[in-house]
Short mmCIF file of C-alpha atoms in Angstrom, two decimals:
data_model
loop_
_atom_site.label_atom_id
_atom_site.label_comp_id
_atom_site.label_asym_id
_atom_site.label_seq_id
_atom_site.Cartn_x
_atom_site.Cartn_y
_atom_site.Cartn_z
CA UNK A 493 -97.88 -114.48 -23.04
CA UNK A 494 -97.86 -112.79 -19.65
CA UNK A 495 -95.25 -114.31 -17.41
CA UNK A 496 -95.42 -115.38 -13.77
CA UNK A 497 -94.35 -112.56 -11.13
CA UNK A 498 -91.01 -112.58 -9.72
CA UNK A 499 -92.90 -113.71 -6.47
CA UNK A 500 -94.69 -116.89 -7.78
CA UNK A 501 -91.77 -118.44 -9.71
CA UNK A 502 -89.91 -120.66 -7.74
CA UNK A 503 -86.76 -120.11 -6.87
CA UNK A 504 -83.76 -121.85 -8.15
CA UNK A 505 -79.90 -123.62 -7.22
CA UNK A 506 -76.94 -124.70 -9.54
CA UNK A 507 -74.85 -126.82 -8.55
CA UNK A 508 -71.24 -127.26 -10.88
CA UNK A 509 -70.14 -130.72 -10.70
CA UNK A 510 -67.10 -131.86 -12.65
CA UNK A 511 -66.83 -135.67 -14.22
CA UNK A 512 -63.70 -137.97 -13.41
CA UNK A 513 -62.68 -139.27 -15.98
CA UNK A 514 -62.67 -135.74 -17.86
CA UNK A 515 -62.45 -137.01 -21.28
CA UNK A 516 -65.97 -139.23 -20.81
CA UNK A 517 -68.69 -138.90 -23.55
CA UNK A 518 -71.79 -138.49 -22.72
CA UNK A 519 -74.93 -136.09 -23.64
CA UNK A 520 -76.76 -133.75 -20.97
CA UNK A 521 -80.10 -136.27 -21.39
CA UNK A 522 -77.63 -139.41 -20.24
CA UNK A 523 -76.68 -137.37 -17.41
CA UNK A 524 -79.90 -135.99 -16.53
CA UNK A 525 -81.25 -139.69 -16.25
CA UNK A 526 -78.16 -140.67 -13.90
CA UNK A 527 -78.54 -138.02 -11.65
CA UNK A 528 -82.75 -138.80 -11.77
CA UNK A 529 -82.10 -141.78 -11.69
CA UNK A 530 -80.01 -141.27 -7.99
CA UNK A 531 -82.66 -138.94 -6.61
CA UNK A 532 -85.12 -141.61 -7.53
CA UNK A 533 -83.72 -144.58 -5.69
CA UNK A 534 -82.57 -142.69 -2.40
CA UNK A 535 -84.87 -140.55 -1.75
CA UNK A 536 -88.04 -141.84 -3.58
CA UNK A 537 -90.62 -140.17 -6.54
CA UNK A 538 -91.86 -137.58 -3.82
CA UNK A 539 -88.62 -135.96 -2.98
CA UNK A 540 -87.39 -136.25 -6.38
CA UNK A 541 -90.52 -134.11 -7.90
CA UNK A 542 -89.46 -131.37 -5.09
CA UNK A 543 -85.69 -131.08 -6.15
CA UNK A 544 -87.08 -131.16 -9.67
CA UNK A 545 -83.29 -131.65 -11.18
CA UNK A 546 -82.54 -130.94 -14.70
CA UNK A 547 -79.03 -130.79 -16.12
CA UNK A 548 -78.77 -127.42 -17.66
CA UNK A 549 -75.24 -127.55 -19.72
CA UNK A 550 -71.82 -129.33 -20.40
CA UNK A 551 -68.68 -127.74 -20.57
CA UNK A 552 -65.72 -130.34 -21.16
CA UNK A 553 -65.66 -132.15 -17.79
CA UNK A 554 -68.04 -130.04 -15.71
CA UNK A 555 -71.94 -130.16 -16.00
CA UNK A 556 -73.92 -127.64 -14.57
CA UNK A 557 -77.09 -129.15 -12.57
CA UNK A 558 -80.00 -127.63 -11.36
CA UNK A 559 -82.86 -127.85 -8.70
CA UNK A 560 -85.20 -126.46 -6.33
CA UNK A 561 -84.05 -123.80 -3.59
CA UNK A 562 -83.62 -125.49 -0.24
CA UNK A 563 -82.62 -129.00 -2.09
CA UNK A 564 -78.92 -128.74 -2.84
CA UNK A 565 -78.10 -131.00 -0.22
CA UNK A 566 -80.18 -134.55 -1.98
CA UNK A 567 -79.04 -133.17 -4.84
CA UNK A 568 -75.47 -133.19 -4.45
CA UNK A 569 -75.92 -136.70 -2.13
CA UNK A 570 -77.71 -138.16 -5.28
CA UNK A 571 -74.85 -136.41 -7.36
CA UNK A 572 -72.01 -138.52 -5.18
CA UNK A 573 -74.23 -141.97 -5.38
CA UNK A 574 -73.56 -141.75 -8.91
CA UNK A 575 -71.38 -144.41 -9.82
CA UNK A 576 -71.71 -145.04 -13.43
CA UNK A 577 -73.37 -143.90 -16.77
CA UNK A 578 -74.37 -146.71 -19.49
CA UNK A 579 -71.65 -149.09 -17.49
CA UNK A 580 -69.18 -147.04 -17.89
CA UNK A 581 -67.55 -146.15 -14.50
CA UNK A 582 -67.20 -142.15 -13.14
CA UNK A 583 -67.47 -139.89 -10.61
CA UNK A 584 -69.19 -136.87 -10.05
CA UNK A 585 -68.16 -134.51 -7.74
CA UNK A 586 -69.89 -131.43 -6.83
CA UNK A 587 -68.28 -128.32 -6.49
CA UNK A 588 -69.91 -125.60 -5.58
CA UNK A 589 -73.51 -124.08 -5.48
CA UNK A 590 -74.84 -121.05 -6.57
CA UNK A 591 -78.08 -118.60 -7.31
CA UNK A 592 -76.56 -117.91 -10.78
CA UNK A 593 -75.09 -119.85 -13.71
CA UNK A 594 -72.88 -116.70 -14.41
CA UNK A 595 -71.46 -117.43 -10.93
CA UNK A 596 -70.78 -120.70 -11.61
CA UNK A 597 -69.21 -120.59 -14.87
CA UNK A 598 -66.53 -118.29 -13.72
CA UNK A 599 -65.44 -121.26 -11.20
CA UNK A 600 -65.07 -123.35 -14.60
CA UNK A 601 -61.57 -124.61 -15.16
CA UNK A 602 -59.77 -124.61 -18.76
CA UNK A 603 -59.42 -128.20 -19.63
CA UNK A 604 -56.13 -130.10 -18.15
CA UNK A 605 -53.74 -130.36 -21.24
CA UNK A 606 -53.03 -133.42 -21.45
CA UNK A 607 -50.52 -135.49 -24.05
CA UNK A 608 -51.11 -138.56 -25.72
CA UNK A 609 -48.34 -141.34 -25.09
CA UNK A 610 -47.33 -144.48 -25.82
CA UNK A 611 -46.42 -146.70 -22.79
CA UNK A 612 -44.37 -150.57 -23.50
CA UNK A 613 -45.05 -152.97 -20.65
CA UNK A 614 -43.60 -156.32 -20.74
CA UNK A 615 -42.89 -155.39 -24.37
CA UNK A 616 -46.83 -154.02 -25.07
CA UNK A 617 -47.34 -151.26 -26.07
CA UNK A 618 -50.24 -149.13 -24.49
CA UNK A 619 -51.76 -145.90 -25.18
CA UNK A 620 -52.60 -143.02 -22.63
CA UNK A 621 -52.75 -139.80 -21.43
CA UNK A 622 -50.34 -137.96 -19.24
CA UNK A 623 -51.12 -135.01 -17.57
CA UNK A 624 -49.00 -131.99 -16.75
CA UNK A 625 -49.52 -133.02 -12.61
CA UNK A 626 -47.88 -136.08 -13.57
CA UNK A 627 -50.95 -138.34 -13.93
CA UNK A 628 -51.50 -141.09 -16.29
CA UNK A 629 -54.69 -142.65 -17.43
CA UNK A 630 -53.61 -145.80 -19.21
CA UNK A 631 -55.66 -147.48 -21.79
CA UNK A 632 -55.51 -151.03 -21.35
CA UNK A 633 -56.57 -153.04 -24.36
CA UNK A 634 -56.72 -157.07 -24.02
CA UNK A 635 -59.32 -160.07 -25.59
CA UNK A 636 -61.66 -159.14 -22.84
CA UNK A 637 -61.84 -155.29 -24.60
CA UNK A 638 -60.44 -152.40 -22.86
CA UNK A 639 -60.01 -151.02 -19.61
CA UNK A 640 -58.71 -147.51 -17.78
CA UNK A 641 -55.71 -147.73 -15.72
CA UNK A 642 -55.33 -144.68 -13.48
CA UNK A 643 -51.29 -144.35 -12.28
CA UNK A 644 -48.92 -141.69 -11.77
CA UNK A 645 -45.27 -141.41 -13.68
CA UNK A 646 -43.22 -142.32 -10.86
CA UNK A 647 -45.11 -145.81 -11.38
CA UNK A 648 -44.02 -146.28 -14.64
CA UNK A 649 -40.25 -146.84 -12.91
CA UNK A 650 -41.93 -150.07 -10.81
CA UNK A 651 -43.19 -151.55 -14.13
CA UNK A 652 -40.17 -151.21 -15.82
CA UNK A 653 -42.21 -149.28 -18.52
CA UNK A 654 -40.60 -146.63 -21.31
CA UNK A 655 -43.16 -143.50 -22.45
CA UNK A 656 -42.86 -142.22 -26.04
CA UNK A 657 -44.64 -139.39 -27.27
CA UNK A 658 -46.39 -139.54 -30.60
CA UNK A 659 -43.22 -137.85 -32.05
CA UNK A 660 -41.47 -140.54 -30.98
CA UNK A 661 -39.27 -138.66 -28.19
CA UNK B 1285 -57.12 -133.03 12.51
CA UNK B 1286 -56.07 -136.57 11.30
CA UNK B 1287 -58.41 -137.87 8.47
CA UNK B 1288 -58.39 -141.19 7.62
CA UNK B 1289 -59.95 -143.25 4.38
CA UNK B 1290 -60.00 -147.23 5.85
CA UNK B 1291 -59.64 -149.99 3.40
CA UNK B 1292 -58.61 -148.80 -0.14
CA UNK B 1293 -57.62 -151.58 -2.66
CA UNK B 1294 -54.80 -150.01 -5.04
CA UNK B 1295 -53.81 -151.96 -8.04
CA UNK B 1296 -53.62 -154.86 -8.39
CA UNK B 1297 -57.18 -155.60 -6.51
CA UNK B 1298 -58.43 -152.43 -7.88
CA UNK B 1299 -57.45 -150.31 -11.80
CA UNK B 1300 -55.78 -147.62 -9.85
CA UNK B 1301 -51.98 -147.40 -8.59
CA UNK B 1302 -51.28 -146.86 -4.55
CA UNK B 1303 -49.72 -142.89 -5.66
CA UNK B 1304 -52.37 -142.54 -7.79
CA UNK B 1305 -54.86 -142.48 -5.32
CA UNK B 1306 -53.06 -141.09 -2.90
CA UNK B 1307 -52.98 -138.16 -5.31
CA UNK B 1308 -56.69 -138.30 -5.29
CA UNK B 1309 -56.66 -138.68 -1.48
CA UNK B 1310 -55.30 -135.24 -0.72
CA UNK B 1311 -57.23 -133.71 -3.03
CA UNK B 1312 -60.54 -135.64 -1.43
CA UNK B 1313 -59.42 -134.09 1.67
CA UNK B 1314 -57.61 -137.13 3.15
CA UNK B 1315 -54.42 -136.46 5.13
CA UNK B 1316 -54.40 -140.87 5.97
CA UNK B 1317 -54.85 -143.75 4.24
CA UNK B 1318 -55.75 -147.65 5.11
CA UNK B 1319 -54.09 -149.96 1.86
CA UNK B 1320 -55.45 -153.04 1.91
CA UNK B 1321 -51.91 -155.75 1.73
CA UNK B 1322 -49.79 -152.63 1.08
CA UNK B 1323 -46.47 -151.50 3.24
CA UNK B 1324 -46.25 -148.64 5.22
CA UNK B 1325 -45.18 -145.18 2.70
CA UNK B 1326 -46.37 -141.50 2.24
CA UNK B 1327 -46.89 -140.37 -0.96
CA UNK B 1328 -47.63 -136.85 -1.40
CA UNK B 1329 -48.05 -136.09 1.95
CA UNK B 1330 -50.68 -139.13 2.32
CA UNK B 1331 -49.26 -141.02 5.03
CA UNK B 1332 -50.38 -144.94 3.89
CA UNK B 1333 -50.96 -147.44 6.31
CA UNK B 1334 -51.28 -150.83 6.12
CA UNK B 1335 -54.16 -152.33 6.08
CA UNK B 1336 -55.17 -156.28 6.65
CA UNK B 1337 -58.42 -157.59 6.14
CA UNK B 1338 -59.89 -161.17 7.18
CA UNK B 1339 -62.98 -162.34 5.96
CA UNK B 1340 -62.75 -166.08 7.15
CA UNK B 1341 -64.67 -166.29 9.96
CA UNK B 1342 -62.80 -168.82 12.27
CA UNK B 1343 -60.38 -167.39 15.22
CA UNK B 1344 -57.61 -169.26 13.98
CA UNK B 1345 -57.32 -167.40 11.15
CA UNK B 1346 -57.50 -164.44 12.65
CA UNK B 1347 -54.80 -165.12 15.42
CA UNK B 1348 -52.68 -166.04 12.22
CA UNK B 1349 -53.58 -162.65 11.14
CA UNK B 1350 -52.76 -160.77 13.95
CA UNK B 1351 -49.25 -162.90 14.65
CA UNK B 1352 -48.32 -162.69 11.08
CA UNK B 1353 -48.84 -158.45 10.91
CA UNK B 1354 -48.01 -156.81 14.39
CA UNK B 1355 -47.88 -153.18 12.72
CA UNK B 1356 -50.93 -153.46 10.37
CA UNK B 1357 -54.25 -152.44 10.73
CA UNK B 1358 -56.18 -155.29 11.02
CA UNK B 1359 -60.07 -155.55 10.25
CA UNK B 1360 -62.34 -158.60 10.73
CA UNK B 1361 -65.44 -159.14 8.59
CA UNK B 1362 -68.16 -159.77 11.12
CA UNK B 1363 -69.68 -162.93 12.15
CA UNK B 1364 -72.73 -164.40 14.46
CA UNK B 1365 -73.04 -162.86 18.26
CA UNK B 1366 -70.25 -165.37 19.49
CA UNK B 1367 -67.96 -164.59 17.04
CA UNK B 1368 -67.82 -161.09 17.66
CA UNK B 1369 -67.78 -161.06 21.10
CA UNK B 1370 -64.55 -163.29 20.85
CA UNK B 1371 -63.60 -160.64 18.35
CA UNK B 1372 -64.39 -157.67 20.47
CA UNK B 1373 -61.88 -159.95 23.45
CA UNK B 1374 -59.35 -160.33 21.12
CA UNK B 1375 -56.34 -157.96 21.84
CA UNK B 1376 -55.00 -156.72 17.96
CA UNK B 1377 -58.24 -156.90 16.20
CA UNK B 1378 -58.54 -153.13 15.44
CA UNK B 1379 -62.10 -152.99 13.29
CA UNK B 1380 -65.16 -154.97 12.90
CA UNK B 1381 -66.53 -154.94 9.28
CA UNK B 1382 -69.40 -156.21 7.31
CA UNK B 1383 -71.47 -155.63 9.88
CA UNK B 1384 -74.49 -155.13 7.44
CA UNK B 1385 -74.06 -158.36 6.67
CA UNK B 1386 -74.48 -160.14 9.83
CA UNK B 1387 -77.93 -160.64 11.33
CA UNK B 1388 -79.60 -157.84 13.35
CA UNK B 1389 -78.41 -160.05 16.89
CA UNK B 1390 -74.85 -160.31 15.74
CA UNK B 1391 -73.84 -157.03 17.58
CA UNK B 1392 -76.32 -156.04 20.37
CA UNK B 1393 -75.74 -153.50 23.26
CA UNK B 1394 -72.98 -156.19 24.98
CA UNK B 1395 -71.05 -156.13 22.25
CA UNK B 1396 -71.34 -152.92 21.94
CA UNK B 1397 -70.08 -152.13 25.98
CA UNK B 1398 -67.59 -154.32 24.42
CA UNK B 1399 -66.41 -152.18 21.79
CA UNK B 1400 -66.25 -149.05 23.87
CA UNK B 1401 -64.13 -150.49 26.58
CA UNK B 1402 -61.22 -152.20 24.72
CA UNK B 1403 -61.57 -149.30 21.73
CA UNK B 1404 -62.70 -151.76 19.05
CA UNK B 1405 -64.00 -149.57 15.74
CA UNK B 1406 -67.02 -150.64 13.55
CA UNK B 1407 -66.16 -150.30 9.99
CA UNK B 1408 -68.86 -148.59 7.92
CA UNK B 1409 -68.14 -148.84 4.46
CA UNK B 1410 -69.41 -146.17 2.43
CA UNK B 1411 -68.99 -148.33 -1.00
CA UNK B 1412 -72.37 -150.18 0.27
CA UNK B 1413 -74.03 -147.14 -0.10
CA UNK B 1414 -72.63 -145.96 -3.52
CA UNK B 1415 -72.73 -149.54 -5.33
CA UNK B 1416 -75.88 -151.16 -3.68
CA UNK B 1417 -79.79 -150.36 -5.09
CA UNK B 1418 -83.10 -150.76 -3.57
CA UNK B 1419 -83.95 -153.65 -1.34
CA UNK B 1420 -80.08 -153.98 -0.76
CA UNK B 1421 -78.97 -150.15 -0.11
CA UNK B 1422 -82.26 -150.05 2.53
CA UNK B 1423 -80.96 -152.58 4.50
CA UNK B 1424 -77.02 -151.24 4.85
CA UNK B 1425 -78.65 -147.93 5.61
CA UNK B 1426 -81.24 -149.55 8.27
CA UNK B 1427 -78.14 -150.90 10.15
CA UNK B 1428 -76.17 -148.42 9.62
CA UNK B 1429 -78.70 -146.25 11.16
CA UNK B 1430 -79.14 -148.96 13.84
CA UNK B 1431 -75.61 -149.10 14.85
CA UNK B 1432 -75.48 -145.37 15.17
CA UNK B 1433 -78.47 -145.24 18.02
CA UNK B 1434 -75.88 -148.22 19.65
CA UNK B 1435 -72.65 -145.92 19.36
CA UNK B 1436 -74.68 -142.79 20.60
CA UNK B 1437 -75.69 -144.23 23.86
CA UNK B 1438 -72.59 -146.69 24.14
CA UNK B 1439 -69.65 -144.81 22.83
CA UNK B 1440 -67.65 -146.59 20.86
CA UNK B 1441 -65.57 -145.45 18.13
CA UNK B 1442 -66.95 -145.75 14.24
CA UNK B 1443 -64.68 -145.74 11.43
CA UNK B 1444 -65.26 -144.37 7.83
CA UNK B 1445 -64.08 -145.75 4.34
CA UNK B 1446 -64.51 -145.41 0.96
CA UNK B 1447 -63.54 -148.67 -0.05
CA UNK B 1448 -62.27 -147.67 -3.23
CA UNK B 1449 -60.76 -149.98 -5.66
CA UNK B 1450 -60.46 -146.93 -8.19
CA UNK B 1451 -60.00 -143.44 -7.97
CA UNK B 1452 -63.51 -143.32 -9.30
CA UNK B 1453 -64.45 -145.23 -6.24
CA UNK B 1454 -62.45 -142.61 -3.77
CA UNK B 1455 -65.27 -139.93 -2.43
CA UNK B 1456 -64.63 -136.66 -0.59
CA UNK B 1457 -64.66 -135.71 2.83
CA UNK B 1458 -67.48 -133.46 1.88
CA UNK B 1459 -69.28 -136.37 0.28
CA UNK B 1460 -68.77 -138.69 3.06
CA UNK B 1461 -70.52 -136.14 5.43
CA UNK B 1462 -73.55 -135.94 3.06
CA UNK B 1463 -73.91 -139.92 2.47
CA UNK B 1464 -73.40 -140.65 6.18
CA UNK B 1465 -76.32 -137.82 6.60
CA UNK B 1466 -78.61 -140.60 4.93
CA UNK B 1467 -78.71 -142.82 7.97
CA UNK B 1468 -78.31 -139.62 10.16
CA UNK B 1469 -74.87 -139.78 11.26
CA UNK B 1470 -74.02 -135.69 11.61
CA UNK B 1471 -71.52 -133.97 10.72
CA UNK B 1472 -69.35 -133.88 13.88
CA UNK B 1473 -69.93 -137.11 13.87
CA UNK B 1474 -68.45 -137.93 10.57
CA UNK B 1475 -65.47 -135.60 11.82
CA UNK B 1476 -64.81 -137.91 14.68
CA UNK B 1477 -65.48 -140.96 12.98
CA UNK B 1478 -63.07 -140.04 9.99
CA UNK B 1479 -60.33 -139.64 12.42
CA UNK B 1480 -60.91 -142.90 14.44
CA UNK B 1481 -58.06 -144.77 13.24
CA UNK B 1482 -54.46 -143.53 13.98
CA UNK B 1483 -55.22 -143.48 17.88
CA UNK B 1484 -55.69 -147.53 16.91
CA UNK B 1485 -52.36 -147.12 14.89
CA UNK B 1486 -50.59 -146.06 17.97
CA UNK B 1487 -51.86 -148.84 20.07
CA UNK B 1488 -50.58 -150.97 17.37
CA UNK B 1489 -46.93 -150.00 17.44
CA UNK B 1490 -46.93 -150.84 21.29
CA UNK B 1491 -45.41 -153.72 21.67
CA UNK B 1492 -47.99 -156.99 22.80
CA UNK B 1493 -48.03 -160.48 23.77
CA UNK B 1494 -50.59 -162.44 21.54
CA UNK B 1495 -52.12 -165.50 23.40
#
């Protein structure tokens, strides 16, 4: 198969975007529909076809998204409309744009350790993640189901709460 | 440069602690913040003001607003044409919001001479944009877009917030300037608009006699 001339193919952004909360699941094709989905309803089937988005690839909590040349800026406002995926609230932030995925992937961060912990409040216990920066992303379970609580350590002194590790230290 | 997010709601209106998204503040960009029914604090380096907001529409309540919190910011959710004008008169009322929820009328080029001359902010909220579809989103950006023609020939001073109740809520200043693009606010604009509020902070602290 002959391919198309370095002239006629059309030319190409990526834009790396990293996902708050980091540890949400979620395939390329759900994302792909979210951020089509944004395009769609702001700026209408025309302009969509012309930034012709695709999600190329996930890497923990960055997804690499791409589109026409000339339409990074709908793409990234489509990218910050975003508000949730299958109900589940996040963010999406982009982060930078380039010509190249190579470029991009170098700006890729390792993944934030962070440590599972067990939090009591008012004599519950609740699990959670701390991270090394001091943030917590509490998982709060009750009949309604379960919900993220985003604080910070020094909180934990206002609600009185004690943090245990898994190894119980 | 002061830059200002108006109107978060930390826990417990919202699933994220005050720090917490103060945190995410300075990372967003944010050097200010407006807490909705939270004390005055930095955390950080995020200086946090406090913000009040009154969404019953009668003067008496918001005269009981503006006796009961002399060093708060205070923000009124807009009304009919009467209402704001009264508004716009009233000496502590700092911002006008929900003003793309009021009919078209509600704030025409008077109250908008108004605004400019006793330095009155509009409120956009940028949350309308984010959580709103279709029909709904088209009509906050149509006045939106109409109240920018009004502050371009009039003047007065617009201010920008997330209203976030969650960190996933909280956008960056880069984002702000490319959602406010959608109803063609520029970018200078957004600059200015973002930090609106602590000259209305420093009024504030003056001290006033309330009628």
């Amino acid at each position: 198969m002959k391919h198309l001339s370095p002239t006629l193919r059309e030319n190409r952004r990526y834009v790396l975007a990293r996902i708050t909360p980091p540890d949400f699941e979620s395939d390329t094709r759900e994302l792909y529909y979210a951020v089509s989905d944004s395009i769609t309803s702001l700026y209408g089937d025309c302009i969509a076809a012309e930034v012709h988005a695709a999600t190329i690839l996930r890497e923990g909590e960055y997804v690499i998204v791409r589109c026409r040349r000339g339409r990074e800026t709908e793409l990234c406002s489509a990218i910050a409309a975003i508000r949730s995926i299958n109900g589940t609230q996040i963010r999406i932030t982009a982060i930078a744009t380039s010509g190249t995925i190579a470029a991009l992937r170098k700006k890729i961060r390792p993944k934030e350790a962070a440590t599972a912990i067990t939090c009591t409040i008012d004599a519950e216990e609740q699990s959670g993640l701390l991270y090394a920066d001091g943030k917590i992303d509490l998982i709060r379970r009750d009949m309604k189901g379960q919900e993220l609580v985003y604080l910070t350590k020094d909180d934990m002194e206002k609600f009185h709460a004690t943090t245990t590790k898994p190894d119980g230290i | 440069m002061t830059v200002t997010d108006v109107f978060i709601h930390p826990f417990p209106e919202g699933d994220s602690t005050l720090q917490r998204m103060a945190l995410t503040a300075r990372e967003c960009g944010f050097d200010t913040l407006i807490a909705v029914h939270h004390h005055p604090c930095e955390y950080h380096g995020v200086r946090i003001l406090q913000g009040i907001l009154v969404n019953e529409g009668t003067m008496k309540t918001v005269m009981s607003a503006i006796r009961q919190n002399r060093r708060a910011i205070i923000g009124v959710a807009a009304g009919d044409a009467n209402f704001n004008r009264n508004l716009l008169k009233t000496q502590g009322v700092h911002l006008i919001t929900d003003l793309h929820r009021s009919q078209r009328n509600a704030f025409d080029q008077v109250s908008a001479k108004l605004a400019a001359g006793r330095r009155v902010a509009i409120h956009l909220d940028i949350s309308q944009i984010i959580s709103c579809r279709g029909h709904s989103r088209q009509k906050v950006l149509t006045r939106y877009a109409e109240l920018l023609t009004l502050q371009r020939k009039f003047g007065f001073s617009f201010a920008i917030g997330s209203g976030a109740r969650s960190i996933l809520g909280q956008r960056s200043v880069r984002e702000i300037i490319l959602l406010t693009a959608l109803f063609g606010m520029t970018k200078e604009e957004t600059i200015d608009a973002l930090g609106t509020v602590p000259e209305l902070y420093q009024d504030t602290s003056l001290p006033r006699v309330v009628v």
